[in-house]
mmCIF file with all atom_site columns, C-alpha atoms in Angstrom:
data_model
loop_
_atom_site.group_PDB
_atom_site.id
_atom_site.type_symbol
_atom_site.label_atom_id
_atom_site.label_alt_id
_atom_site.label_comp_id
_atom_site.label_asym_id
_atom_site.label_entity_id
_atom_site.label_seq_id
_atom_site.pdbx_PDB_ins_code
_atom_site.Cartn_x
_atom_site.Cartn_y
_atom_site.Cartn_z
_atom_site.occupancy
_atom_site.B_iso_or_equiv
_atom_site.pdbx_formal_charge
_atom_site.auth_seq_id
_atom_site.auth_comp_id
_atom_site.auth_asym_id
_atom_site.auth_atom_id
_atom_site.pdbx_PDB_model_num
ATOM 1   C CA . MET A 1 1   ? 46.398  39.343 -21.370 1.00 0.00 ? 1   MET A CA 1
ATOM 2   C CA . ALA A 1 2   ? 49.966  40.447 -22.048 1.00 0.00 ? 2   ALA A CA 1
ATOM 3   C CA . SER A 1 3   ? 51.048  37.183 -23.624 1.00 0.00 ? 3   SER A CA 1
ATOM 4   C CA . ALA A 1 4   ? 48.522  37.673 -26.431 1.00 0.00 ? 4   ALA A CA 1
ATOM 5   C CA . ASN A 1 5   ? 50.214  40.838 -27.676 1.00 0.00 ? 5   ASN A CA 1
ATOM 6   C CA . PRO A 1 6   ? 52.269  39.900 -30.767 1.00 0.00 ? 6   PRO A CA 1
ATOM 7   C CA . GLU A 1 7   ? 54.436  43.013 -30.537 1.00 0.00 ? 7   GLU A CA 1
ATOM 8   C CA . ILE A 1 8   ? 55.599  42.189 -27.013 1.00 0.00 ? 8   ILE A CA 1
ATOM 9   C CA . LEU A 1 9   ? 56.101  38.538 -27.900 1.00 0.00 ? 9   LEU A CA 1
ATOM 10  C CA . GLY A 1 10  ? 58.069  39.458 -31.021 1.00 0.00 ? 10  GLY A CA 1
ATOM 11  C CA . SER A 1 11  ? 60.407  41.753 -29.101 1.00 0.00 ? 11  SER A CA 1
ATOM 12  C CA . HIS A 1 12  ? 60.954  39.125 -26.432 1.00 0.00 ? 12  HIS A CA 1
ATOM 13  C CA . ARG A 1 13  ? 61.592  36.431 -29.056 1.00 0.00 ? 13  ARG A CA 1
ATOM 14  C CA . LYS A 1 14  ? 64.214  38.680 -30.699 1.00 0.00 ? 14  LYS A CA 1
ATOM 15  C CA . PHE A 1 15  ? 65.889  39.065 -27.321 1.00 0.00 ? 15  PHE A CA 1
ATOM 16  C CA . LEU A 1 16  ? 66.015  35.288 -26.831 1.00 0.00 ? 16  LEU A CA 1
ATOM 17  C CA . GLU A 1 17  ? 67.489  34.756 -30.311 1.00 0.00 ? 17  GLU A CA 1
ATOM 18  C CA . ASN A 1 18  ? 70.105  37.459 -29.768 1.00 0.00 ? 18  ASN A CA 1
ATOM 19  C CA . ARG A 1 19  ? 70.942  35.997 -26.365 1.00 0.00 ? 19  ARG A CA 1
ATOM 20  C CA . LYS A 1 20  ? 71.790  32.654 -27.995 1.00 0.00 ? 20  LYS A CA 1
ATOM 21  C CA . THR A 1 21  ? 73.932  34.447 -30.579 1.00 0.00 ? 21  THR A CA 1
ATOM 22  C CA . TRP A 1 22  ? 75.586  36.453 -27.807 1.00 0.00 ? 22  TRP A CA 1
ATOM 23  C CA . TYR A 1 23  ? 76.514  33.347 -25.799 1.00 0.00 ? 23  TYR A CA 1
ATOM 24  C CA . ILE A 1 24  ? 77.670  31.252 -28.757 1.00 0.00 ? 24  ILE A CA 1
ATOM 25  C CA . ALA A 1 25  ? 79.670  33.995 -30.505 1.00 0.00 ? 25  ALA A CA 1
ATOM 26  C CA . THR A 1 26  ? 81.329  35.206 -27.311 1.00 0.00 ? 26  THR A CA 1
ATOM 27  C CA . SER A 1 27  ? 82.216  31.682 -26.157 1.00 0.00 ? 27  SER A CA 1
ATOM 28  C CA . ALA A 1 28  ? 83.561  30.627 -29.545 1.00 0.00 ? 28  ALA A CA 1
ATOM 29  C CA . GLY A 1 29  ? 85.474  33.891 -29.907 1.00 0.00 ? 29  GLY A CA 1
ATOM 30  C CA . LEU A 1 30  ? 87.006  33.526 -26.472 1.00 0.00 ? 30  LEU A CA 1
ATOM 31  C CA . ALA A 1 31  ? 88.008  29.921 -27.167 1.00 0.00 ? 31  ALA A CA 1
ATOM 32  C CA . MET A 1 32  ? 89.637  30.863 -30.508 1.00 0.00 ? 32  MET A CA 1
ATOM 33  C CA . TRP A 1 33  ? 91.407  33.796 -28.903 1.00 0.00 ? 33  TRP A CA 1
ATOM 34  C CA . LEU A 1 34  ? 92.765  31.602 -26.101 1.00 0.00 ? 34  LEU A CA 1
ATOM 35  C CA . VAL A 1 35  ? 94.027  28.971 -28.561 1.00 0.00 ? 35  VAL A CA 1
ATOM 36  C CA . GLY A 1 36  ? 95.676  31.718 -30.608 1.00 0.00 ? 36  GLY A CA 1
ATOM 37  C CA . ALA A 1 37  ? 97.256  33.214 -27.489 1.00 0.00 ? 37  ALA A CA 1
ATOM 38  C CA . VAL A 1 38  ? 98.625  29.822 -26.426 1.00 0.00 ? 38  VAL A CA 1
ATOM 39  C CA . GLN A 1 39  ? 100.033 29.260 -29.929 1.00 0.00 ? 39  GLN A CA 1
ATOM 40  C CA . THR A 1 40  ? 101.632 32.703 -29.837 1.00 0.00 ? 40  THR A CA 1
ATOM 41  C CA . VAL A 1 41  ? 103.305 31.960 -26.495 1.00 0.00 ? 41  VAL A CA 1
ATOM 42  C CA . ASN A 1 42  ? 104.453 28.545 -27.768 1.00 0.00 ? 42  ASN A CA 1
ATOM 43  C CA . SER A 1 43  ? 105.924 30.155 -30.884 1.00 0.00 ? 43  SER A CA 1
ATOM 44  C CA . VAL A 1 44  ? 108.327 32.089 -28.667 1.00 0.00 ? 44  VAL A CA 1
ATOM 45  C CA . PHE A 1 45  ? 109.905 28.814 -27.585 1.00 0.00 ? 45  PHE A CA 1
ATOM 46  C CA . ASP A 1 46  ? 109.291 26.766 -30.752 1.00 0.00 ? 46  ASP A CA 1
ATOM 47  C CA . SER A 1 47  ? 109.226 28.644 -34.037 1.00 0.00 ? 47  SER A CA 1
ATOM 48  C CA . SER A 1 48  ? 107.179 25.955 -35.807 1.00 0.00 ? 48  SER A CA 1
ATOM 49  C CA . ALA A 1 49  ? 104.272 26.175 -33.320 1.00 0.00 ? 49  ALA A CA 1
ATOM 50  C CA . GLY A 1 50  ? 102.981 29.637 -34.279 1.00 0.00 ? 50  GLY A CA 1
ATOM 51  C CA . GLY A 1 51  ? 101.272 28.854 -37.576 1.00 0.00 ? 51  GLY A CA 1
ATOM 52  C CA . GLY A 1 52  ? 97.817  30.401 -37.751 1.00 0.00 ? 52  GLY A CA 1
ATOM 53  C CA . ALA A 1 53  ? 98.000  32.045 -34.359 1.00 0.00 ? 53  ALA A CA 1
ATOM 54  C CA . GLY A 1 54  ? 97.370  35.505 -35.780 1.00 0.00 ? 54  GLY A CA 1
ATOM 55  C CA . ALA A 1 55  ? 94.292  34.333 -37.655 1.00 0.00 ? 55  ALA A CA 1
ATOM 56  C CA . LEU A 1 56  ? 92.903  32.665 -34.534 1.00 0.00 ? 56  LEU A CA 1
ATOM 57  C CA . LEU A 1 57  ? 93.516  35.785 -32.495 1.00 0.00 ? 57  LEU A CA 1
ATOM 58  C CA . LEU A 1 58  ? 91.779  37.938 -35.084 1.00 0.00 ? 58  LEU A CA 1
ATOM 59  C CA . MET A 1 59  ? 88.808  35.581 -35.471 1.00 0.00 ? 59  MET A CA 1
ATOM 60  C CA . GLY A 1 60  ? 88.523  35.309 -31.697 1.00 0.00 ? 60  GLY A CA 1
ATOM 61  C CA . VAL A 1 61  ? 88.369  39.073 -31.262 1.00 0.00 ? 61  VAL A CA 1
ATOM 62  C CA . ALA A 1 62  ? 85.811  39.297 -34.076 1.00 0.00 ? 62  ALA A CA 1
ATOM 63  C CA . GLY A 1 63  ? 83.662  36.649 -32.367 1.00 0.00 ? 63  GLY A CA 1
ATOM 64  C CA . ILE A 1 64  ? 83.835  38.435 -29.038 1.00 0.00 ? 64  ILE A CA 1
ATOM 65  C CA . ILE A 1 65  ? 82.893  41.760 -30.633 1.00 0.00 ? 65  ILE A CA 1
ATOM 66  C CA . GLY A 1 66  ? 80.081  40.110 -32.602 1.00 0.00 ? 66  GLY A CA 1
ATOM 67  C CA . GLY A 1 67  ? 78.747  38.551 -29.415 1.00 0.00 ? 67  GLY A CA 1
ATOM 68  C CA . GLN A 1 68  ? 78.757  41.877 -27.627 1.00 0.00 ? 68  GLN A CA 1
ATOM 69  C CA . VAL A 1 69  ? 76.925  43.540 -30.518 1.00 0.00 ? 69  VAL A CA 1
ATOM 70  C CA . ALA A 1 70  ? 74.290  40.785 -30.312 1.00 0.00 ? 70  ALA A CA 1
ATOM 71  C CA . ARG A 1 71  ? 74.057  41.467 -26.579 1.00 0.00 ? 71  ARG A CA 1
ATOM 72  C CA . ILE A 1 72  ? 73.396  45.172 -27.119 1.00 0.00 ? 72  ILE A CA 1
ATOM 73  C CA . VAL A 1 73  ? 70.790  44.498 -29.809 1.00 0.00 ? 73  VAL A CA 1
ATOM 74  C CA . GLY A 1 74  ? 69.151  41.844 -27.625 1.00 0.00 ? 74  GLY A CA 1
ATOM 75  C CA . PHE A 1 75  ? 68.843  44.098 -24.609 1.00 0.00 ? 75  PHE A CA 1
ATOM 76  C CA . ARG A 1 76  ? 67.351  46.822 -26.788 1.00 0.00 ? 76  ARG A CA 1
ATOM 77  C CA . SER A 1 77  ? 64.679  44.336 -27.862 1.00 0.00 ? 77  SER A CA 1
ATOM 78  C CA . LEU A 1 78  ? 64.083  43.331 -24.249 1.00 0.00 ? 78  LEU A CA 1
ATOM 79  C CA . ARG A 1 79  ? 63.816  46.974 -23.182 1.00 0.00 ? 79  ARG A CA 1
ATOM 80  C CA . LYS A 1 80  ? 61.295  47.546 -25.982 1.00 0.00 ? 80  LYS A CA 1
ATOM 81  C CA . ALA A 1 81  ? 59.198  44.595 -24.785 1.00 0.00 ? 81  ALA A CA 1
ATOM 82  C CA . VAL A 1 82  ? 59.291  45.803 -21.184 1.00 0.00 ? 82  VAL A CA 1
ATOM 83  C CA . ASN A 1 83  ? 58.364  49.350 -22.189 1.00 0.00 ? 83  ASN A CA 1
ATOM 84  C CA . LEU A 1 84  ? 55.461  48.088 -24.303 1.00 0.00 ? 84  LEU A CA 1
ATOM 85  C CA . TYR A 1 85  ? 54.231  45.927 -21.453 1.00 0.00 ? 85  TYR A CA 1
ATOM 86  C CA . ASN A 1 86  ? 54.519  48.741 -18.918 1.00 0.00 ? 86  ASN A CA 1
ATOM 87  C CA . HIS A 1 87  ? 52.760  51.172 -21.221 1.00 0.00 ? 87  HIS A CA 1
ATOM 88  C CA . GLN A 1 88  ? 49.874  48.860 -22.062 1.00 0.00 ? 88  GLN A CA 1
ATOM 89  C CA . TYR A 1 89  ? 49.354  46.695 -18.990 1.00 0.00 ? 89  TYR A CA 1
ATOM 90  C CA . ALA A 1 90  ? 51.134  47.950 -15.907 1.00 0.00 ? 90  ALA A CA 1
ATOM 91  C CA . GLY A 1 91  ? 49.038  51.070 -15.408 1.00 0.00 ? 91  GLY A CA 1
ATOM 92  C CA . LYS A 1 92  ? 50.156  54.313 -13.913 1.00 0.00 ? 92  LYS A CA 1
ATOM 93  C CA . VAL A 1 93  ? 51.679  54.258 -10.468 1.00 0.00 ? 93  VAL A CA 1
ATOM 94  C CA . PRO A 1 94  ? 49.854  56.658 -8.186  1.00 0.00 ? 94  PRO A CA 1
ATOM 95  C CA . ALA A 1 95  ? 52.215  59.389 -7.112  1.00 0.00 ? 95  ALA A CA 1
ATOM 96  C CA . VAL A 1 96  ? 51.890  62.209 -4.639  1.00 0.00 ? 96  VAL A CA 1
ATOM 97  C CA . SER A 1 97  ? 54.047  65.265 -5.168  1.00 0.00 ? 97  SER A CA 1
ATOM 98  C CA . LEU A 1 98  ? 54.824  67.966 -2.706  1.00 0.00 ? 98  LEU A CA 1
ATOM 99  C CA . ASN A 1 99  ? 56.484  70.968 -4.293  1.00 0.00 ? 99  ASN A CA 1
ATOM 100 C CA . LEU A 1 100 ? 57.640  73.562 -1.785  1.00 0.00 ? 100 LEU A CA 1
ATOM 101 C CA . GLY A 1 101 ? 59.516  76.662 -2.772  1.00 0.00 ? 101 GLY A CA 1
ATOM 102 C CA . LEU A 1 102 ? 59.364  79.169 -5.536  1.00 0.00 ? 102 LEU A CA 1
ATOM 103 C CA . PRO A 1 103 ? 60.188  78.227 -9.106  1.00 0.00 ? 103 PRO A CA 1
ATOM 104 C CA . SER A 1 104 ? 63.339  79.951 -10.223 1.00 0.00 ? 104 SER A CA 1
ATOM 105 C CA . THR A 1 105 ? 65.072  80.383 -13.531 1.00 0.00 ? 105 THR A CA 1
ATOM 106 C CA . SER A 1 106 ? 68.393  81.131 -11.872 1.00 0.00 ? 106 SER A CA 1
ATOM 107 C CA . PRO A 1 107 ? 70.780  78.398 -10.741 1.00 0.00 ? 107 PRO A CA 1
ATOM 108 C CA . ALA A 1 108 ? 70.650  79.830 -7.208  1.00 0.00 ? 108 ALA A CA 1
ATOM 109 C CA . GLY A 1 109 ? 66.921  79.077 -6.822  1.00 0.00 ? 109 GLY A CA 1
ATOM 110 C CA . LEU A 1 110 ? 65.926  76.820 -3.967  1.00 0.00 ? 110 LEU A CA 1
ATOM 111 C CA . GLY A 1 111 ? 63.146  74.293 -3.820  1.00 0.00 ? 111 GLY A CA 1
ATOM 112 C CA . LEU A 1 112 ? 62.159  71.093 -2.131  1.00 0.00 ? 112 LEU A CA 1
ATOM 113 C CA . TYR A 1 113 ? 60.603  68.394 -4.264  1.00 0.00 ? 113 TYR A CA 1
ATOM 114 C CA . VAL A 1 114 ? 59.412  65.271 -2.552  1.00 0.00 ? 114 VAL A CA 1
ATOM 115 C CA . LYS A 1 115 ? 57.789  62.506 -4.567  1.00 0.00 ? 115 LYS A CA 1
ATOM 116 C CA . PHE A 1 116 ? 56.403  59.396 -2.936  1.00 0.00 ? 116 PHE A CA 1
#
């Protein structure tokens, strides 16, 4: 059974952990960035309202980038789990190939390759 394979389970668990990090970091980063952007716009009209806006903008961008990095790492873990599952449990898909034409080493060579 596929669920008994610790390697597949470990890769899937890493994906789930990175997905939580992705959601939390991206949401928090976006919220900080929006607050910083609002403070920046308010500082145009009221010079005392812009304190800390630059830091919030910077932390917001860092959170968004961190969330996207967690997303990339998470999907790599998920892809690894899917590839392991397909390799071990899914079996080979029967394929029929029909190759018509002559093999050619020149770019002008013609051939018909149908795979179904």
